Tab-separated table of C-alpha atoms in Angstrom:
chain	number	residue	atom	x	y	z
K	116	MET	CA	-0.366	-34.610	16.354
K	117	SER	CA	-3.807	-36.062	15.737
K	118	GLY	CA	-6.239	-35.986	12.632
K	119	ARG	CA	-5.974	-37.494	9.079
K	120	GLY	CA	-3.136	-35.028	7.849
K	121	ILE	CA	-2.518	-33.296	4.478
K	122	PRO	CA	-1.487	-35.978	1.649
K	123	ASP	CA	2.098	-35.779	0.673
K	124	ARG	CA	1.375	-34.850	-2.957
K	125	THR	CA	-0.694	-31.895	-1.713
K	126	LEU	CA	1.713	-30.937	0.789
K	127	LEU	CA	4.487	-31.066	-1.879
K	128	TRP	CA	2.653	-28.958	-4.587
K	129	GLY	CA	0.904	-26.725	-2.202
K	130	THR	CA	3.934	-25.755	-0.154
K	131	ALA	CA	6.006	-25.274	-3.445
K	132	ALA	CA	3.625	-22.890	-4.819
K	133	THR	CA	2.764	-20.801	-1.803
K	134	GLN	CA	6.511	-20.749	-1.009
K	135	LEU	CA	7.623	-19.759	-4.554
K	136	ILE	CA	5.141	-17.141	-4.476
K	137	GLY	CA	5.675	-15.869	-1.061
K	138	TRP	CA	9.480	-15.472	-1.638
K	139	GLY	CA	8.780	-14.005	-5.016
K	140	THR	CA	6.508	-11.390	-3.619
K	141	LEU	CA	8.081	-10.670	-0.332
K	142	TYR	CA	11.862	-10.994	-0.687
K	143	THR	CA	13.093	-11.138	-4.303
K	144	PRO	CA	11.537	-7.830	-5.555
K	145	PHE	CA	13.349	-5.584	-2.968
K	146	PRO	CA	16.747	-4.909	-5.055
K	147	LEU	CA	14.456	-3.842	-8.092
K	148	THR	CA	12.425	-1.375	-5.967
K	149	VAL	CA	15.415	0.555	-4.580
K	150	ALA	CA	16.045	2.784	-7.434
K	151	PRO	CA	12.603	3.895	-8.242
K	152	ILE	CA	11.698	4.621	-4.591
K	153	GLU	CA	15.045	6.548	-4.340
K	154	ALA	CA	14.206	8.367	-7.443
K	155	GLU	CA	10.649	9.150	-6.602
K	156	LEU	CA	10.706	9.797	-2.969
K	157	GLY	CA	14.418	10.979	-2.511
K	158	TRP	CA	15.393	8.641	0.365
K	159	SER	CA	18.736	7.622	0.645
K	160	ARG	CA	19.709	4.078	-0.462
K	161	VAL	CA	21.258	3.524	2.981
K	162	LEU	CA	17.759	4.332	4.601
K	163	LEU	CA	16.179	1.848	2.205
K	164	ASN	CA	18.541	-0.882	2.924
K	165	ALA	CA	18.401	-0.246	6.696
K	166	ALA	CA	14.651	-0.607	6.732
K	167	TYR	CA	14.914	-3.783	4.791
K	168	THR	CA	17.579	-5.135	7.350
K	169	CYS	CA	15.208	-4.352	10.089
K	170	GLY	CA	12.746	-6.478	8.370
K	171	LEU	CA	15.155	-9.563	8.072
K	172	LEU	CA	15.790	-8.950	11.747
K	173	ALA	CA	12.163	-9.217	12.619
K	174	ALA	CA	11.905	-12.396	10.467
K	175	GLY	CA	14.653	-13.919	12.641
K	176	LEU	CA	13.614	-12.698	15.966
K	177	GLY	CA	9.976	-13.854	15.190
K	178	ALA	CA	11.055	-17.404	14.148
K	179	ILE	CA	11.288	-18.885	17.910
K	180	PRO	CA	7.925	-17.696	18.884
K	181	ALA	CA	6.299	-18.569	15.611
K	182	GLY	CA	7.730	-22.134	15.775
K	183	GLN	CA	6.599	-22.564	19.607
K	184	TRP	CA	2.957	-21.487	18.395
K	185	LEU	CA	3.184	-23.985	15.605
K	186	ASP	CA	4.186	-26.834	18.184
K	187	ARG	CA	1.502	-25.813	20.550
K	188	HIS	CA	-1.534	-24.933	18.258
K	189	GLY	CA	-0.747	-26.197	14.580
K	190	PRO	CA	-0.345	-24.024	11.446
K	191	ARG	CA	-4.164	-23.662	10.457
K	192	ALA	CA	-4.498	-20.282	11.851
K	193	MET	CA	-0.785	-18.755	12.108
K	194	MET	CA	0.176	-19.485	8.541
K	195	PRO	CA	-2.822	-18.279	6.640
K	196	LEU	CA	-2.850	-15.090	9.021
K	197	GLY	CA	0.628	-14.304	8.166
K	198	ALA	CA	0.282	-15.074	4.329
K	199	PHE	CA	-3.001	-12.825	4.192
K	200	GLY	CA	-1.179	-10.099	6.274
K	201	ALA	CA	1.723	-9.866	4.105
K	202	SER	CA	-0.593	-9.363	1.167
K	203	GLY	CA	-2.201	-6.411	2.910
K	204	LEU	CA	1.329	-5.102	3.999
K	205	LEU	CA	2.395	-5.148	0.412
K	206	VAL	CA	-0.618	-2.933	-0.640
K	207	ALA	CA	0.244	-0.563	2.295
K	208	MET	CA	3.856	-0.627	1.167
K	209	SER	CA	2.499	0.497	-2.325
K	210	LEU	CA	0.869	3.685	-0.708
K	211	VAL	CA	3.945	4.710	1.483
K	212	GLN	CA	4.985	8.227	1.679
K	213	HIS	CA	7.116	8.630	4.862
K	214	PRO	CA	10.346	6.729	6.030
K	215	LEU	CA	8.911	5.925	9.536
K	216	ALA	CA	5.949	4.157	7.850
K	217	TYR	CA	8.398	2.142	5.524
K	218	PHE	CA	10.510	0.973	8.346
K	219	ALA	CA	7.439	-0.098	10.302
K	220	LEU	CA	6.085	-1.937	7.208
K	221	TRP	CA	9.309	-3.810	6.718
K	222	ILE	CA	9.249	-4.811	10.177
K	223	LEU	CA	5.773	-6.045	10.049
K	224	ILE	CA	6.521	-7.906	6.822
K	225	GLY	CA	9.539	-9.469	8.560
K	226	ALA	CA	6.961	-10.893	11.070
K	227	ALA	CA	4.674	-12.176	8.502
K	228	GLN	CA	7.587	-13.919	6.844
K	229	ALA	CA	8.373	-15.742	10.126
K	230	MET	CA	4.687	-16.745	10.394
K	231	CYS	CA	4.437	-18.187	6.732
K	232	LEU	CA	7.525	-18.653	4.975
K	233	TRP	CA	10.281	-21.079	4.717
K	234	GLY	CA	11.225	-22.179	8.336
K	235	THR	CA	7.438	-22.425	9.303
K	236	ALA	CA	6.494	-24.150	6.179
K	237	MET	CA	9.419	-26.677	6.499
K	238	ALA	CA	8.309	-27.331	10.166
K	239	VAL	CA	4.923	-28.342	8.936
K	240	VAL	CA	6.219	-30.482	6.122
K	241	VAL	CA	8.455	-32.367	8.877
K	242	ALA	CA	5.409	-32.573	11.035
K	243	GLU	CA	2.745	-33.637	8.177
K	244	ALA	CA	4.797	-35.648	5.711
K	245	ARG	CA	5.124	-39.326	5.427
K	246	GLU	CA	8.254	-38.899	3.629
K	247	PRO	CA	9.610	-35.532	4.899
K	248	THR	CA	13.089	-35.800	3.131
K	249	ARG	CA	11.909	-36.577	-0.492
K	250	THR	CA	9.128	-33.978	-0.035
K	251	ILE	CA	11.373	-31.228	1.212
K	252	THR	CA	13.892	-32.235	-1.527
K	253	ALA	CA	11.109	-31.819	-4.217
K	254	ILE	CA	9.991	-28.378	-2.764
K	255	THR	CA	13.331	-27.035	-2.888
K	256	PHE	CA	13.630	-28.317	-6.352
K	257	LEU	CA	10.633	-26.392	-7.296
K	258	THR	CA	11.362	-23.194	-5.402
K	259	GLY	CA	14.812	-22.814	-6.809
K	260	PHE	CA	13.288	-21.131	-10.019
K	261	THR	CA	11.867	-18.211	-7.586
K	262	ALA	CA	14.192	-15.696	-8.718
K	263	THR	CA	14.191	-16.933	-12.371
K	264	ILE	CA	10.612	-16.176	-12.488
K	265	PHE	CA	10.067	-13.354	-10.466
K	266	LEU	CA	13.161	-10.961	-11.169
K	267	PRO	CA	12.113	-10.598	-14.631
K	268	LEU	CA	8.303	-10.517	-13.774
K	269	THR	CA	8.952	-7.801	-11.172
K	270	ASP	CA	11.349	-5.815	-13.548
K	271	TRP	CA	8.512	-6.107	-16.178
K	272	LEU	CA	5.862	-4.777	-13.687
K	273	ILE	CA	7.819	-2.013	-12.381
K	274	GLY	CA	8.560	-1.034	-16.090
K	275	THR	CA	4.791	-1.159	-17.027
K	276	PHE	CA	2.995	0.074	-13.811
K	277	GLY	CA	5.736	1.806	-11.852
K	278	TRP	CA	6.884	0.513	-8.445
K	279	ARG	CA	3.590	1.278	-6.616
K	280	GLY	CA	1.616	-0.575	-9.260
K	281	ALA	CA	4.052	-3.604	-9.117
K	282	LEU	CA	3.680	-4.176	-5.504
K	283	GLN	CA	-0.014	-4.058	-5.810
K	284	VAL	CA	-0.016	-6.861	-8.513
K	285	LEU	CA	2.351	-8.782	-6.181
K	286	ALA	CA	0.146	-8.208	-3.266
K	287	ALA	CA	-2.678	-9.791	-5.290
K	288	MET	CA	-0.349	-12.734	-6.219
K	289	GLN	CA	0.584	-13.043	-2.489
K	290	PHE	CA	-3.351	-13.036	-1.568
K	291	VAL	CA	-3.839	-16.011	-3.919
K	292	ALA	CA	-0.953	-17.721	-2.077
K	293	ALA	CA	-2.431	-16.986	1.181
K	294	ALA	CA	-5.865	-18.567	-0.013
K	295	MET	CA	-3.882	-21.649	-1.063
K	296	THR	CA	-2.364	-21.720	2.158
K	297	TRP	CA	-5.589	-21.615	3.964
K	298	ALA	CA	-7.083	-24.330	1.707
K	299	MET	CA	-3.920	-26.696	2.059
K	300	LEU	CA	-4.005	-26.659	5.965
K	301	ARG	CA	-7.546	-27.445	6.394
K	302	GLU	CA	-6.441	-30.968	6.532
K	303	ALA	CA	-3.400	-30.505	9.140
K	304	ARG	CA	-3.389	-32.650	11.859
K	305	ALA	CA	-4.148	-30.999	15.028
K	306	PRO	CA	-1.514	-31.004	17.668
K	307	ALA	CA	-1.848	-33.424	20.639
K	308	ARG	CA	-1.266	-30.535	23.105
K	309	ALA	CA	-0.983	-32.622	26.344
K	310	ALA	CA	1.608	-34.917	24.671
K	311	ALA	CA	3.582	-31.730	23.481
K	312	MET	CA	3.574	-30.111	26.450
K	313	THR	CA	5.218	-33.022	28.658
K	314	ALA	CA	6.930	-35.288	26.240
K	315	GLY	CA	10.600	-34.643	25.328
K	316	PRO	CA	13.059	-32.305	26.791
K	317	SER	CA	12.447	-28.430	27.028
K	318	LEU	CA	13.438	-26.085	24.180
K	319	TRP	CA	16.065	-24.760	26.607
K	320	ALA	CA	17.416	-28.224	27.060
K	321	ARG	CA	17.556	-28.926	23.406
K	322	LEU	CA	19.528	-25.609	22.777
K	323	ARG	CA	22.245	-26.967	25.131
K	324	GLN	CA	22.533	-30.180	23.320
K	325	PRO	CA	25.888	-30.500	21.373
K	326	ALA	CA	24.164	-31.652	18.113
K	327	PHE	CA	21.982	-28.643	18.215
K	328	ALA	CA	25.156	-26.378	18.840
K	329	GLY	CA	26.837	-27.960	15.879
K	330	LEU	CA	24.079	-27.682	13.509
K	331	ALA	CA	23.323	-23.850	14.673
K	332	LEU	CA	26.882	-22.974	14.177
K	333	CYS	CA	27.076	-24.843	10.782
K	334	PHE	CA	23.998	-23.210	9.490
K	335	ALA	CA	25.184	-19.862	10.793
K	336	ALA	CA	28.295	-20.180	8.810
K	337	HIS	CA	26.671	-21.188	5.772
K	338	ALA	CA	24.301	-18.279	5.938
K	339	PHE	CA	27.241	-15.879	6.386
K	340	ILE	CA	28.990	-17.472	3.136
K	341	GLY	CA	25.519	-17.424	1.155
K	342	THR	CA	24.594	-13.917	1.741
K	343	GLY	CA	27.918	-12.572	1.856
K	344	LEU	CA	28.783	-13.868	-1.595
K	345	GLY	CA	25.255	-13.147	-2.780
K	346	ALA	CA	26.319	-9.458	-2.414
K	347	HIS	CA	29.877	-9.451	-3.334
K	348	LEU	CA	30.681	-12.219	-5.834
K	349	ILE	CA	29.995	-10.197	-8.970
K	350	PRO	CA	32.255	-7.248	-7.702
K	351	LEU	CA	34.926	-9.724	-6.634
K	352	LEU	CA	34.912	-11.506	-10.095
K	353	ARG	CA	34.958	-7.981	-11.805
K	354	GLU	CA	37.994	-6.801	-9.716
K	355	ARG	CA	39.826	-10.088	-10.828
K	356	GLY	CA	39.607	-8.727	-14.476
K	357	TRP	CA	37.309	-11.305	-15.886
K	358	PRO	CA	35.174	-10.226	-18.859
K	359	GLU	CA	31.703	-9.105	-18.034
K	360	SER	CA	30.073	-11.701	-19.950
K	361	MET	CA	32.236	-14.253	-17.906
K	362	VAL	CA	31.321	-12.718	-14.881
K	363	LEU	CA	27.574	-12.763	-15.345
K	364	LEU	CA	27.835	-16.335	-16.916
K	365	LEU	CA	29.885	-17.856	-13.740
K	366	ALA	CA	27.362	-15.993	-11.252
K	367	ALA	CA	24.300	-17.294	-13.276
K	368	ALA	CA	25.659	-20.845	-13.445
K	369	HIS	CA	24.965	-21.030	-9.539
K	370	GLY	CA	21.063	-21.411	-9.612
K	371	PRO	CA	21.104	-24.382	-12.350
K	372	ALA	CA	23.898	-26.333	-10.445
K	373	GLN	CA	22.265	-26.081	-7.354
K	374	VAL	CA	18.709	-27.144	-8.864
K	375	ALA	CA	20.658	-30.243	-10.472
K	376	ALA	CA	22.104	-31.156	-7.279
K	377	ARG	CA	18.562	-31.258	-5.751
K	378	GLY	CA	17.268	-33.235	-8.473
K	379	VAL	CA	19.978	-35.926	-8.079
K	380	LEU	CA	19.125	-36.017	-4.404
K	381	PHE	CA	15.473	-36.639	-5.039
K	382	VAL	CA	16.255	-39.617	-7.433
K	383	LEU	CA	18.584	-41.099	-4.812
K	384	GLY	CA	15.833	-40.876	-2.293
K	385	ARG	CA	15.967	-43.302	0.534
K	386	ARG	CA	19.297	-44.560	-0.331
K	387	VAL	CA	21.144	-41.759	1.197
K	388	THR	CA	20.849	-40.158	4.789
K	389	MET	CA	20.739	-36.549	5.577
K	390	ARG	CA	23.853	-36.871	7.850
K	391	GLY	CA	25.696	-38.316	4.949
K	392	VAL	CA	24.319	-35.562	2.502
K	393	GLY	CA	25.379	-32.906	5.213
K	394	ARG	CA	28.985	-34.416	5.375
K	395	LEU	CA	29.117	-34.014	1.629
K	396	ALA	CA	27.714	-30.455	1.389
K	397	THR	CA	29.825	-29.109	4.296
K	398	GLY	CA	32.867	-30.727	2.817
K	399	LEU	CA	32.541	-29.340	-0.390
K	400	LEU	CA	32.336	-25.810	1.142
K	401	PRO	CA	35.871	-25.325	2.152
K	402	ILE	CA	36.770	-26.872	-1.181
K	403	ALA	CA	34.933	-24.284	-3.149
K	404	MET	CA	36.143	-21.285	-0.930
K	405	LEU	CA	39.889	-22.686	-1.396
K	406	ALA	CA	39.367	-22.634	-5.108
K	407	LEU	CA	38.073	-19.239	-5.122
K	408	ALA	CA	41.077	-18.049	-2.922
K	409	ALA	CA	43.809	-19.794	-4.633
K	410	GLY	CA	42.676	-19.268	-8.303
K	411	PRO	CA	41.937	-15.647	-8.865
K	412	SER	CA	43.069	-15.825	-12.519
K	413	SER	CA	42.336	-19.552	-12.808
K	414	LEU	CA	39.314	-20.654	-15.110
K	415	PRO	CA	39.522	-24.298	-13.913
K	416	LEU	CA	39.947	-23.304	-10.290
K	417	THR	CA	37.056	-20.786	-10.625
K	418	LEU	CA	34.835	-23.361	-12.173
K	419	VAL	CA	35.500	-25.777	-9.333
K	420	PHE	CA	34.465	-23.104	-6.953
K	421	VAL	CA	31.189	-22.373	-8.958
K	422	GLY	CA	30.352	-26.130	-8.995
K	423	SER	CA	31.300	-27.119	-5.461
K	424	PHE	CA	29.884	-24.108	-3.920
K	425	ALA	CA	26.380	-24.411	-6.070
K	426	VAL	CA	26.161	-28.102	-5.062
K	427	ALA	CA	26.865	-27.405	-1.468
K	428	ASP	CA	24.509	-24.535	-1.098
K	429	GLY	CA	21.525	-26.523	-2.861
K	430	LEU	CA	22.145	-29.373	-0.705
K	431	LEU	CA	22.467	-27.490	2.560
K	432	THR	CA	19.134	-25.913	2.147
K	433	ILE	CA	17.670	-29.215	2.316
K	434	VAL	CA	19.963	-30.347	5.081
K	435	ARG	CA	18.780	-27.162	7.115
K	436	SER	CA	15.285	-28.800	7.468
K	437	ALA	CA	15.150	-32.501	6.891
K	438	GLY	CA	18.812	-33.106	8.267
K	439	ALA	CA	17.791	-31.087	11.394
K	440	ALA	CA	14.801	-33.412	11.886
K	441	GLU	CA	16.930	-36.626	11.300
K	442	ILE	CA	19.595	-35.441	13.645
K	443	LEU	CA	17.302	-33.578	16.371
K	444	GLY	CA	14.099	-35.626	16.069
K	445	ARG	CA	10.677	-34.333	14.743
K	446	GLU	CA	9.234	-33.681	18.315
K	447	GLY	CA	8.770	-29.988	19.067
K	448	PHE	CA	10.346	-29.101	15.633
K	449	GLY	CA	8.753	-26.035	15.127
K	450	ALA	CA	10.449	-24.402	18.124
K	451	ILE	CA	13.851	-25.936	17.195
K	452	ASN	CA	13.710	-24.943	13.566
K	453	GLY	CA	12.767	-21.227	14.574
K	454	ALA	CA	15.867	-21.428	17.208
K	455	LEU	CA	18.181	-22.549	14.183
K	456	SER	CA	16.787	-19.599	12.233
K	457	ALA	CA	17.327	-17.223	14.761
K	458	VAL	CA	20.812	-18.144	15.355
K	459	ALA	CA	21.692	-17.627	11.645
K	460	MET	CA	19.822	-14.231	11.613
K	461	LEU	CA	22.937	-12.087	12.659
K	462	PRO	CA	25.448	-13.495	10.279
K	463	ARG	CA	22.972	-13.633	7.506
K	464	THR	CA	22.086	-10.070	8.006
K	465	PHE	CA	25.481	-8.585	8.482
K	466	ALA	CA	27.547	-10.503	6.189
K	467	PRO	CA	27.387	-8.293	3.330
K	468	PHE	CA	28.458	-5.500	5.552
K	469	ALA	CA	31.341	-7.240	7.281
K	470	LEU	CA	32.783	-8.070	3.834
K	471	ALA	CA	32.234	-4.716	2.666
K	472	LEU	CA	34.341	-3.419	5.577
K	473	VAL	CA	37.166	-6.118	4.885
K	474	TRP	CA	36.953	-4.964	1.296
K	475	GLU	CA	37.531	-1.348	2.149
K	476	GLY	CA	40.281	-1.928	4.619
K	477	ALA	CA	42.284	-4.096	2.479
K	478	GLY	CA	41.782	-2.041	-0.638
K	479	GLY	CA	40.407	-4.894	-2.461
K	480	TYR	CA	38.740	-8.563	-2.061
K	481	GLY	CA	42.084	-10.288	-1.675
K	482	PRO	CA	41.604	-11.511	2.173
K	483	VAL	CA	37.752	-12.109	1.592
K	484	PRO	CA	37.881	-15.754	0.052
K	485	TRP	CA	40.530	-16.709	2.775
K	486	ILE	CA	38.248	-15.485	5.450
K	487	LEU	CA	35.604	-17.587	3.806
K	488	VAL	CA	37.643	-20.573	3.732
K	489	GLY	CA	37.936	-20.317	7.646
K	490	VAL	CA	34.133	-19.665	7.860
K	491	ALA	CA	33.543	-22.867	5.565
K	492	LEU	CA	35.737	-25.306	7.648
K	493	MET	CA	34.056	-24.193	10.808
K	494	ALA	CA	30.772	-25.182	9.039
K	495	ALA	CA	32.169	-28.494	8.230
K	496	GLY	CA	33.562	-29.097	11.609
K	497	SER	CA	30.517	-28.095	13.361
K	498	PHE	CA	28.240	-30.364	11.274
K	499	LEU	CA	30.590	-33.183	11.916
K	500	VAL	CA	29.962	-32.529	15.668
K	501	ALA	CA	26.246	-32.640	15.082
K	502	ALA	CA	26.145	-35.781	12.914
K	503	THR	CA	28.153	-37.728	15.556
K	504	ALA	CA	26.623	-36.394	18.840
K	505	ARG	CA	24.648	-38.850	20.810
K	506	GLN	CA	21.114	-37.665	21.470
K	507	PRO	CA	19.631	-38.080	25.015
K	508	ALA	CA	17.074	-40.942	25.216
K	509	PRO	CA	13.288	-39.569	25.315
K	510	PRO	CA	11.478	-39.918	28.679
K	511	GLY	CA	10.497	-43.202	29.420
K	512	ALA	CA	12.799	-45.092	26.949
K	513	ALA	CA	14.657	-48.231	28.327
K	514	THR	CA	17.923	-47.665	29.509
């Protein structure tokens, strides 16, 4: 990379603000819009969720080409284009009248997400920041409040302006985020194209390295657990007979505990490595799932699950970017990060459906936590492989 680059403070606050707004306008509102769209247009809930799933798939499939573009050309054009495009697509979504248009808009929104949301943004931070781990930790701390802000805000907007008016307000907010993205990236370093095209192994060679395979499997397992429990935790706790107030309290505790873990990591700073943080986080995952499986009527074990899973989830969000850069290196990280996102796409998208099938076949959630224990053990083992794998020396290095 060449040029003066974005100062870490600007990168931190600019990325945190634009990602918080981006996720808050393009991802968080969907569950709140389903019922009013269903009521007005008469479309089935299956259709609405299928279109949304297509958007998730488009975002996953678009991650690799977006990362490759970022490595070759830098973020100055792609990220603002995706962010401004997302704003226009939200306006178009507010005017939708036909199911085919609804599907097409979600697919395009997924492509826009690949261009400007988390994976691409973190690749920019890895490329630009002087202290990428500390910067990413601070960003994830701030963006941890996205749902806290945007769920009640979107609910109020829908109640006040209807779902169409709410999407138009969110589109205006996304336009502001796009303008902020453009302003922040004016100082981004331009990629050194000749070096980027010749230095280091090709993407295909990187994909075959044990470290990449270990990280990919780990993050895919984590994605399966996270999205699966995101969809099924509340009904699972209800099935166990917990009072509704306790169910909601246990589910709501995840966010604050997650943010607290990130805050502690930020304070520790350089005293820890991402390999060490990843070992801790992936070690907590099976402990959390085992507590969930073994203690269906035990409040202490349920609290162990809530705390351990929240800490693991909060730390793995950081390891997903900063840890991958530490283990795999920062050269060509845009494409590598995109490939990691693409691998996690299918488990992230289909975990809720897969666990629903288990629930239906078993007549309850009994087997689900034990399945998640196995998935969590796979995540821990895979990360250990990645963290201990020996990376090939770069071209020209002394041997």
